[in-house]
Amino acid sequence: MTLTTILPTLRLSIPDPHTPGLWPAETRMTVTDVIVAGVSLSALAAARGTPCRAAAADGVLLMRVTGRVDGVSRRLLVDAEFDAAAVCAGESRLVGRASRARAARFEIGGPECGCLAELPGDVGIGDLLAVPIVRGAAPTQRRVARLS
């Protein structure tokens, strides 16, 4: 458990912690963004659109929330299709804004994905998410274009 989990309002002044070994080596978290190899992922999404893969060895998948289903389990529908084994969904980050909402567990992706992530409970349509790709994995993405 982290300070930002206990006191979500701290996310307005300090970024949620991340596991460095799961993100590309050049990754730095800010309150509202993820910077990889000097590139802002929110700026990358604005320039190139989503979904896209970014950074060293295509180490991060950037996607936009297209739908939210609240029920017995919360689900976020996104504009990328990917294999659950190819991403570190537990490291998912909200990009582009800071949230003071308590963390909630979401399933990300389509019905066959089953990726679970802890994200701010107010994540909704239009929000941008970044998730590291497992080293050596080749995500099966039909709609994700490689960026150079």
Coordinates of C-alpha atoms in Angstrom, one line a residue:
M1 CA 0.0 0.0 0.0
T2 CA 1.3 3.4 -0.9
L3 CA 0.7 6.9 0.4
T4 CA -1.3 7.8 -2.7
T5 CA -3.5 4.8 -2.1
I6 CA -4.2 5.8 1.5
L7 CA -4.6 9.5 0.7
P8 CA -5.6 9.8 -3.0
T9 CA -5.4 13.6 -2.8
L10 CA -1.6 13.3 -2.7
R11 CA -1.8 12.3 -6.4
L12 CA -2.2 16.1 -7.0
S13 CA 1.3 16.7 -5.7
I14 CA 3.3 13.4 -6.1
P15 CA 3.0 10.8 -8.8
D16 CA 1.8 7.2 -8.0
P17 CA 4.9 5.0 -7.6
H18 CA 5.8 2.6 -10.3
T19 CA 8.0 -0.6 -10.6
P20 CA 11.1 0.6 -12.6
G21 CA 12.0 -2.9 -13.9
L22 CA 8.6 -3.2 -15.7
W23 CA 8.8 0.2 -17.5
P24 CA 11.5 1.1 -20.1
A25 CA 14.7 2.3 -18.3
E26 CA 14.2 5.9 -19.4
T27 CA 10.7 6.2 -17.7
R28 CA 9.9 9.1 -15.3
M29 CA 6.4 9.6 -13.8
T30 CA 4.9 13.0 -13.1
V31 CA 1.6 13.9 -11.5
T32 CA -0.2 14.0 -14.9
D33 CA 2.1 12.3 -17.3
V34 CA 4.5 9.5 -18.1
I35 CA 7.8 10.6 -19.7
V36 CA 9.6 7.8 -21.6
A37 CA 13.0 8.6 -23.2
G38 CA 12.2 12.3 -23.0
V39 CA 8.9 11.9 -24.7
S40 CA 5.6 12.9 -23.0
L41 CA 3.0 10.2 -23.6
S42 CA 0.2 12.8 -23.4
A43 CA 1.9 14.9 -26.1
L44 CA 2.5 11.7 -28.1
A45 CA -1.2 10.8 -27.9
A46 CA -2.2 14.3 -29.0
A47 CA 0.2 14.2 -31.9
R48 CA -0.2 10.7 -33.1
G49 CA -3.6 9.5 -31.7
T50 CA -4.3 6.3 -30.0
P51 CA -3.7 3.4 -29.8
C52 CA 0.0 3.5 -30.2
R53 CA 3.2 1.9 -28.9
A54 CA 5.9 4.2 -27.7
A55 CA 9.4 4.3 -26.4
A56 CA 12.5 2.1 -26.3
A57 CA 11.7 -1.3 -28.0
D58 CA 8.0 -0.3 -28.1
G59 CA 7.9 -0.7 -24.3
V60 CA 4.6 1.1 -23.6
L61 CA 1.1 0.7 -25.0
L62 CA -0.9 3.9 -25.0
M63 CA -4.7 3.7 -25.3
R64 CA -7.8 5.7 -24.8
V65 CA -10.9 4.6 -22.8
T66 CA -13.9 4.3 -25.1
G67 CA -16.4 2.9 -22.7
R68 CA -17.0 2.1 -19.1
V69 CA -19.2 -0.7 -17.7
D70 CA -20.0 -0.6 -14.0
G71 CA -21.5 -3.7 -12.5
V72 CA -20.4 -6.7 -10.5
S73 CA -17.0 -6.1 -12.0
R74 CA -15.9 -2.7 -13.5
R75 CA -14.6 -2.8 -17.0
L76 CA -12.9 -0.2 -19.2
L77 CA -13.2 -0.6 -22.9
V78 CA -10.2 0.7 -24.8
D79 CA -9.3 1.5 -28.4
A80 CA -6.5 -1.1 -28.4
E81 CA -6.7 -4.9 -28.8
F82 CA -4.0 -6.8 -27.0
D83 CA -3.1 -10.1 -25.3
A84 CA -3.2 -10.0 -21.5
A85 CA 0.1 -11.9 -21.2
A86 CA 1.8 -9.1 -23.3
V87 CA 1.2 -6.2 -20.8
C88 CA 1.8 -5.5 -17.2
A89 CA -1.7 -4.3 -16.5
G90 CA -1.1 -3.9 -12.8
E91 CA 1.3 -1.0 -13.7
S92 CA -1.4 0.9 -15.8
R93 CA -1.3 4.6 -15.4
L94 CA -3.8 7.4 -16.0
V95 CA -2.2 10.0 -18.3
G96 CA -3.2 13.6 -19.0
R97 CA -4.8 14.5 -15.6
A98 CA -4.4 14.0 -11.9
S99 CA -7.2 12.4 -9.9
R100 CA -8.1 12.5 -6.3
A101 CA -10.5 9.6 -6.5
R102 CA -9.8 6.5 -4.5
A103 CA -8.3 3.6 -6.4
A104 CA -10.6 1.0 -7.9
R105 CA -10.0 -2.3 -9.6
F106 CA -10.9 -2.4 -13.3
E107 CA -10.8 -5.0 -16.0
I108 CA -9.2 -3.4 -19.1
G109 CA -9.9 -4.4 -22.7
G110 CA -12.4 -6.7 -24.3
P111 CA -14.1 -9.8 -22.8
E112 CA -11.2 -12.1 -23.8
C113 CA -8.5 -9.9 -22.3
G114 CA -9.1 -10.1 -18.5
C115 CA -6.4 -7.6 -17.5
L116 CA -6.8 -6.2 -14.0
A117 CA -5.6 -2.8 -13.1
E118 CA -5.9 -0.4 -10.1
L119 CA -6.8 3.0 -11.4
P120 CA -8.5 6.1 -9.9
G121 CA -12.2 5.3 -9.6
D122 CA -13.2 8.2 -11.7
V123 CA -11.5 7.0 -14.9
G124 CA -14.0 7.4 -17.8
I125 CA -14.5 7.7 -21.5
G126 CA -11.8 9.8 -23.2
D127 CA -9.2 9.2 -20.5
L128 CA -5.7 8.1 -21.6
L129 CA -4.0 5.0 -20.2
A130 CA -0.4 3.9 -20.4
V131 CA 0.7 0.3 -19.7
P132 CA 4.1 -1.2 -20.0
I133 CA 4.6 -4.1 -22.4
V134 CA 6.2 -7.2 -21.0
R135 CA 9.8 -7.4 -22.2
G136 CA 10.2 -9.9 -25.0
A137 CA 6.4 -10.1 -25.6
A138 CA 4.9 -9.4 -28.9
P139 CA 1.4 -8.0 -28.2
T140 CA -1.2 -9.2 -30.6
Q141 CA -2.6 -5.9 -31.6
R142 CA -4.6 -5.5 -34.7
R143 CA -5.3 -1.8 -34.4
V144 CA -2.0 -0.6 -32.9
A145 CA 0.5 1.0 -35.3
R146 CA 4.2 1.0 -34.5
L147 CA 5.7 4.5 -34.1
S148 CA 9.2 5.3 -35.1

